[in-house]
XYZ file of C-alpha atoms in Angstrom:
463
model
C 0.000 0.000 0.000
C 2.853 2.365 0.846
C 4.409 1.972 -2.599
C 0.996 2.601 -4.195
C 0.581 5.807 -2.180
C 4.029 7.114 -3.168
C 3.482 6.152 -6.820
C 0.055 7.852 -6.833
C 1.568 11.032 -5.399
C 4.349 11.140 -8.011
C 1.906 10.318 -10.813
C -0.558 13.026 -9.727
C 2.204 15.647 -9.520
C 3.553 14.626 -12.933
C 0.114 14.824 -14.584
C -0.482 18.302 -13.151
C 2.972 19.417 -14.344
C 2.199 18.026 -17.818
C -1.017 20.014 -18.206
C 0.589 23.174 -16.890
C 3.396 22.732 -19.438
C 0.656 22.424 -22.056
C -0.415 25.906 -20.885
C -3.734 24.894 -19.345
C -5.009 27.454 -16.855
C -3.240 26.576 -13.555
C -6.264 27.622 -11.466
C -8.458 25.129 -13.322
C -5.775 22.407 -13.237
C -5.169 22.755 -9.485
C -8.848 22.983 -8.554
C -10.029 20.122 -10.767
C -7.125 17.809 -9.891
C -7.558 18.606 -6.188
C -11.193 17.457 -6.241
C -10.298 14.277 -8.158
C -7.468 13.463 -5.738
C -9.655 13.988 -2.669
C -12.297 11.606 -4.022
C -9.765 9.010 -5.229
C -7.935 9.112 -1.888
C -11.178 8.440 -0.062
C -12.017 5.384 -2.171
C -8.474 4.004 -2.596
C -6.992 4.412 0.881
C -9.894 5.672 2.995
C -8.589 9.182 3.667
C -11.610 11.181 4.888
C -12.459 14.318 2.927
C -11.998 17.432 5.078
C -15.512 18.541 5.885
C -17.443 20.152 8.686
C -20.176 17.547 8.225
C -19.656 14.392 10.301
C -21.218 11.326 8.645
C -21.785 7.773 9.810
C -20.489 4.963 7.593
C -23.994 4.027 6.403
C -24.665 7.642 5.326
C -21.677 7.795 2.987
C -22.474 7.481 -0.721
C -20.773 8.745 -3.853
C -23.147 11.712 -3.805
C -22.232 12.677 -0.211
C -18.536 12.233 -1.035
C -18.906 14.575 -3.993
C -20.883 16.993 -1.835
C -18.176 16.977 0.869
C -15.523 17.691 -1.775
C -17.337 20.799 -2.952
C -18.064 21.791 0.641
C -14.309 21.690 1.252
C -13.799 24.042 -1.699
C -16.424 26.393 -0.262
C -14.697 26.322 3.129
C -11.328 27.014 1.499
C -12.773 30.023 -0.349
C -14.319 31.370 2.861
C -11.124 30.889 4.847
C -8.825 32.479 2.256
C -11.117 35.378 1.392
C -11.458 36.347 5.039
C -7.780 35.721 5.790
C -4.740 35.693 3.534
C -6.778 36.630 0.455
C -8.042 39.854 2.011
C -4.554 40.697 3.276
C -3.078 40.337 -0.215
C -5.957 42.309 -1.742
C -5.396 45.173 0.715
C -1.677 45.220 -0.127
C -2.475 45.280 -3.859
C -4.974 48.102 -3.371
C -2.435 50.279 -1.553
C 0.296 49.486 -4.112
C -2.013 50.450 -6.991
C -2.848 53.728 -5.231
C 0.858 54.523 -4.820
C 1.337 53.891 -8.542
C -1.722 55.976 -9.394
C -0.437 59.063 -7.548
C 3.149 58.475 -8.844
C 4.561 57.980 -5.329
C 6.229 54.625 -6.117
C 7.564 55.948 -9.455
C 9.017 58.991 -7.673
C 10.694 56.704 -5.143
C 12.278 54.591 -7.903
C 13.316 57.725 -9.846
C 15.144 59.284 -6.897
C 16.619 55.965 -5.742
C 18.705 55.720 -8.933
C 20.343 59.163 -8.504
C 23.423 57.909 -6.565
C 24.170 55.309 -9.266
C 25.309 57.911 -11.803
C 28.169 58.883 -9.456
C 29.789 55.424 -9.645
C 32.633 55.257 -12.207
C 32.900 51.511 -12.878
C 29.931 50.303 -14.938
C 29.984 46.835 -13.377
C 29.838 48.343 -9.894
C 26.851 50.352 -11.134
C 25.165 47.025 -11.898
C 25.762 45.879 -8.312
C 24.403 49.188 -7.034
C 21.312 48.815 -9.213
C 20.734 45.336 -7.829
C 21.051 46.490 -4.209
C 18.767 49.492 -4.755
C 16.184 47.293 -6.470
C 16.235 44.707 -3.679
C 15.789 47.495 -1.116
C 12.770 48.825 -3.030
C 11.263 45.314 -3.120
C 10.194 45.578 0.518
C 7.947 48.503 -0.458
C 6.978 47.580 -4.040
C 6.250 43.899 -3.535
C 5.100 43.003 -7.070
C 7.963 41.501 -9.115
C 6.574 42.631 -12.471
C 5.410 45.961 -11.023
C 8.837 46.807 -9.606
C 10.602 45.811 -12.829
C 8.307 48.064 -14.863
C 9.153 50.985 -12.582
C 12.876 50.254 -12.836
C 12.599 50.041 -16.622
C 11.185 53.551 -16.648
C 13.532 55.073 -14.059
C 16.807 53.145 -13.839
C 17.154 51.295 -17.162
C 17.668 54.535 -19.165
C 20.437 55.548 -16.737
C 22.187 52.198 -17.204
C 22.057 52.463 -20.997
C 23.328 56.069 -20.887
C 26.296 54.899 -18.799
C 27.350 52.428 -21.508
C 25.849 49.197 -20.186
C 24.501 46.787 -22.800
C 20.689 46.369 -22.784
C 20.812 42.587 -22.322
C 23.145 42.957 -19.322
C 20.986 45.697 -17.788
C 17.864 43.538 -18.215
C 19.600 40.504 -16.727
C 20.585 42.396 -13.578
C 17.068 43.774 -13.156
C 15.638 40.247 -13.415
C 17.811 39.167 -10.454
C 15.787 41.493 -8.177
C 13.655 38.445 -7.631
C 13.070 37.632 -3.967
C 9.637 38.116 -2.422
C 10.086 39.308 1.146
C 8.869 41.681 3.825
C 5.637 42.161 5.800
C 3.739 43.510 2.757
C 4.585 40.689 0.379
C 1.870 38.199 -0.593
C 4.139 35.155 -0.409
C 5.455 36.228 3.014
C 1.913 36.685 4.308
C 1.013 33.286 2.891
C 4.091 31.728 4.506
C 3.043 33.072 7.905
C -0.451 31.652 7.401
C 0.913 28.212 6.469
C 2.690 27.872 9.805
C -0.188 29.345 11.838
C 1.469 32.721 12.517
C -0.607 35.009 10.307
C -0.302 37.871 12.826
C 3.482 37.547 13.173
C 4.645 38.490 9.671
C 7.038 41.145 10.994
C 8.588 38.764 13.547
C 9.122 36.041 10.950
C 10.717 38.580 8.619
C 13.128 39.912 11.253
C 14.133 36.568 12.755
C 14.216 34.324 9.680
C 13.481 35.727 6.226
C 15.760 38.761 6.565
C 18.890 36.590 6.925
C 18.294 34.663 3.702
C 17.565 37.904 1.852
C 20.684 39.646 3.198
C 22.896 36.681 2.291
C 21.437 36.626 -1.240
C 21.867 40.385 -1.727
C 25.443 40.506 -0.413
C 26.768 37.481 -2.316
C 25.012 38.218 -5.621
C 26.022 41.907 -5.430
C 29.658 40.829 -4.985
C 29.447 38.379 -7.890
C 27.680 40.674 -10.367
C 30.745 42.764 -11.427
C 32.914 39.698 -12.079
C 30.161 37.632 -13.660
C 28.882 40.255 -16.092
C 32.401 41.369 -17.010
C 32.952 37.721 -18.004
C 29.588 37.692 -19.857
C 30.666 40.738 -21.894
C 34.023 39.119 -22.747
C 32.319 35.860 -23.727
C 29.749 37.623 -25.911
C 32.503 39.661 -27.538
C 34.509 36.513 -28.291
C 31.398 34.946 -29.840
C 30.587 38.128 -31.759
C 27.300 38.564 -29.879
C 27.769 42.133 -28.697
C 24.677 44.215 -29.359
C 24.542 47.810 -30.382
C 23.107 50.004 -27.680
C 19.429 50.773 -28.005
C 18.232 54.320 -28.265
C 18.384 55.787 -24.780
C 14.837 56.128 -23.426
C 13.812 59.451 -21.938
C 14.155 59.653 -18.179
C 10.900 61.108 -16.855
C 10.610 62.696 -13.430
C 7.151 61.691 -12.095
C 4.866 64.614 -11.350
C 4.311 64.629 -7.601
C 5.918 66.273 -4.548
C 9.287 64.858 -3.488
C 8.036 63.922 -0.023
C 5.699 61.419 -1.713
C 8.636 58.988 -1.754
C 7.806 58.440 1.938
C 4.215 57.371 1.313
C 4.911 53.809 0.007
C 6.726 53.150 3.293
C 3.696 53.943 5.482
C 2.365 50.362 5.980
C 5.901 49.117 6.707
C 6.456 51.893 9.258
C 3.104 51.227 10.945
C 3.798 47.472 11.156
C 7.335 47.830 12.521
C 6.364 50.505 15.064
C 3.466 48.354 16.244
C 5.719 45.293 16.472
C 8.365 46.999 18.600
C 5.758 48.735 20.789
C 3.982 45.375 21.153
C 0.749 46.772 19.739
C -1.384 44.289 17.822
C -1.713 45.565 14.253
C -2.492 43.394 11.243
C -1.405 44.034 7.667
C -4.936 44.835 6.466
C -5.410 47.564 9.063
C -1.940 48.986 8.354
C -2.771 49.285 4.650
C -6.203 50.841 5.202
C -4.736 53.313 7.718
C -2.114 54.237 5.140
C -4.737 54.700 2.422
C -6.775 56.952 4.725
C -3.729 59.080 5.538
C -2.816 59.430 1.860
C -6.429 60.410 1.115
C -6.004 63.307 3.541
C -2.701 64.342 1.931
C -4.181 64.126 -1.573
C -7.205 66.188 -0.531
C -4.953 68.889 0.942
C -2.889 68.868 -2.270
C -5.718 68.887 -4.826
C -8.650 70.192 -2.728
C -10.917 67.913 -4.748
C -13.084 65.418 -2.877
C -14.411 63.985 -6.145
C -10.885 62.823 -7.036
C -10.781 60.735 -3.852
C -13.826 58.814 -5.076
C -12.011 58.082 -8.331
C -8.940 57.009 -6.341
C -11.093 54.564 -4.374
C -12.176 52.954 -7.651
C -8.480 52.469 -8.544
C -7.907 50.717 -5.206
C -10.966 48.454 -5.488
C -10.166 47.578 -9.101
C -6.645 46.525 -8.108
C -8.078 44.397 -5.303
C -10.377 42.612 -7.758
C -7.538 42.050 -10.243
C -5.264 40.557 -7.593
C -8.094 38.202 -6.625
C -8.131 36.825 -10.170
C -4.362 36.636 -10.627
C -3.156 35.629 -7.152
C -5.834 34.856 -4.538
C -7.693 32.429 -6.817
C -4.417 30.571 -7.443
C -3.801 30.367 -3.682
C -7.252 28.846 -3.195
C -6.910 26.366 -6.075
C -3.361 25.377 -5.085
C -4.557 24.847 -1.502
C -7.183 22.364 -2.736
C -4.538 20.562 -4.811
C -2.153 20.454 -1.835
C -4.881 18.888 0.308
C -5.467 16.283 -2.411
C -1.736 15.456 -2.601
C -1.604 15.208 1.187
C -4.641 12.872 1.175
C -2.830 10.410 -1.122
C -0.410 9.787 1.758
C 2.762 9.514 -0.296
C 4.229 12.734 1.102
C 3.730 11.480 4.658
C 5.473 8.169 3.915
C 8.387 9.931 2.207
C 8.608 12.333 5.158
C 8.794 9.437 7.617
C 11.461 7.756 5.496
C 13.604 10.881 5.225
C 13.252 11.569 8.962
C 14.980 8.261 9.641
C 18.105 9.328 7.733
C 19.420 11.204 10.770
C 21.548 14.345 10.476
C 21.328 14.538 6.679
C 17.520 14.376 6.695
C 16.937 18.106 7.168
C 19.315 19.393 4.482
C 18.093 16.694 2.079
C 14.439 17.621 2.634
C 15.106 21.348 2.258
C 16.988 20.704 -0.982
C 14.394 18.372 -2.521
C 11.367 20.530 -1.689
C 13.123 23.756 -2.669
C 14.133 22.479 -6.097
C 10.708 20.893 -6.630
C 9.079 24.297 -6.095
C 11.835 26.017 -8.112
C 11.118 23.873 -11.166
C 7.332 24.159 -10.805
C 7.647 27.971 -10.595
C 9.847 27.901 -13.691
C 7.253 25.830 -15.570
C 4.281 27.912 -14.435
C 5.807 31.379 -14.531
C 4.228 31.991 -11.126
C 5.979 31.787 -7.787
C 2.880 32.021 -5.637
C 1.138 29.129 -7.419
C 4.082 26.756 -6.994
C 4.624 27.862 -3.405
C 1.009 27.236 -2.432
C 0.864 23.877 -4.171
C 3.751 22.445 -2.141
C 4.389 24.880 0.711
C 1.306 23.705 2.575
C 2.792 20.208 2.745
C 5.939 21.461 4.481
C 4.691 22.081 8.070
C 3.700 18.399 8.518
C 7.062 17.250 7.130
C 8.894 19.713 9.410
C 7.099 18.241 12.416
C 8.280 14.751 11.444
C 11.841 16.093 11.160
C 11.627 17.793 14.547
C 12.338 21.305 13.205
C 10.359 24.549 13.324
C 7.939 24.692 10.345
C 9.218 28.137 9.299
C 12.697 26.725 8.609
C 11.255 24.405 5.949
C 8.564 26.700 4.545
C 11.006 29.643 4.191
C 13.415 28.030 1.674
C 10.426 26.877 -0.382
C 9.075 30.437 -0.457
C 12.432 31.830 -1.588
C 12.813 29.023 -4.152
C 9.455 29.929 -5.697
C 10.695 33.478 -6.344
C 13.998 32.293 -7.819
C 12.192 29.758 -10.009
C 9.858 32.456 -11.329
C 12.893 34.547 -12.334
C 14.087 31.542 -14.390
C 10.803 31.268 -16.284
C 10.559 32.685 -19.822
C 6.779 33.022 -19.339
C 6.882 34.949 -16.038
C 5.229 38.367 -16.257
C 8.331 40.226 -15.063
C 10.651 38.497 -17.543
C 8.224 39.102 -20.420
C 8.027 42.785 -19.440
C 11.828 43.106 -19.522
C 12.186 41.257 -22.808
C 9.352 43.156 -24.477
C 10.708 46.526 -23.392
C 14.082 45.997 -25.062
C 12.797 43.683 -27.834
C 14.977 40.696 -26.919
C 13.905 37.038 -26.569
C 13.148 36.130 -22.899
C 15.445 33.117 -23.149
C 18.433 35.434 -23.740
C 17.858 36.909 -20.269
C 17.316 33.481 -18.689
C 20.534 32.059 -20.192
C 22.590 34.792 -18.569
C 20.937 34.793 -15.141
C 20.405 31.076 -14.442
C 23.921 30.481 -13.015
C 23.465 33.315 -10.491
C 19.940 32.167 -9.627
C 21.246 28.644 -8.959
C 23.890 30.173 -6.676
C 20.977 31.960 -5.024
C 19.323 28.581 -4.506
C 22.475 27.315 -2.810
C 22.536 30.376 -0.531
C 18.861 29.886 0.274
C 19.273 26.213 1.174
C 22.419 26.674 3.290
C 21.157 29.688 5.266
C 17.780 28.013 5.858
C 19.570 24.877 7.049
C 21.638 26.997 9.448
C 18.422 28.557 10.810
C 17.171 25.097 11.825
C 19.885 25.014 14.504
C 18.822 28.304 16.123
């Protein structure tokens, strides 16, 4: 039976990967396969379907089994929409408002000013990377941040003599999802039952992986891309520089660069003062404060109504693109868990002793990395497999965060390796280069990032 359960788990994962590679909608694939797996698990190995309805054996029929499966989906929707889903939607609403009033664009525009003072162009690339990673804590969308950097920093890089393909490659490395405002970070906290401790998890765990990634990749960038330029020159692949795009200073007051930081400031102040403040409230407080500032600036109450529409529209769009994937991937994860193969593999790995933890971190991280690469979405891959990690961590005797964290980071790195990821397509389309040309140049550094992620996360298991 154990072999059947493991085989069923591998087969189910492979079938899902196949249909995603065939470019079927991942929401449909996850949701449909999750229902099928829940029903099959019940009939093959007797795993009960998660349901609030308790039934006696004589009451169970195929119809009630089907009903319980859909009831589980309903429960998952209710739980996510009132929890992590609403948190992510509030973050998206605030981010869209910052974009709408040009506050985030102003921040990115002014952040690139110090770069023009650096003489060595390869050190400029490292500086760009560090600035971009710092902005990521405020502008949490990967594609959104890259679009801002394309408008504000990319023209500076080209004007300083950096080749477009190299500039694009460095921007694509600004890949990690982190910080209290990030959807994946919020989801990670929810997976381990610490939804209200996003700031604490960031400070005590996530920050160290991010810092290690930023420091090591920033040090490698000058040497690596100098070698890339020499290699391309030897192979006669050097491109002519594109026409330098116009650098536009966004129209808003300079102090608006502080506004995108408001939710972060509220959350950190509340954390250190030991005041209970959730991410949703921090975002809505920030929106209200910006409303006041915008009213003082424009003296137009009607404009605030239009701004509210921008916020609500962004919240609805993030539901379609992110929250629905979280829900569908959660159903799929429950189906995979019901097959039992993951539990058996977890028990087997736990018996390996000292090497069990590093082996598990490596296997799960690369599994999510490759799924994110296939799907072009980090959050979908993370939710499909991240929810399995807490149970495995318990079997290994480690804190769940130390196993969920490397999977979360791996999902972001895998997305940056995907030629169909929104951020990569935005970069490639902007400079009219094939996405694969960016991927070919960044994959070695992203794999080094995976090594950093795995080793630092392993170290955190000992703390």
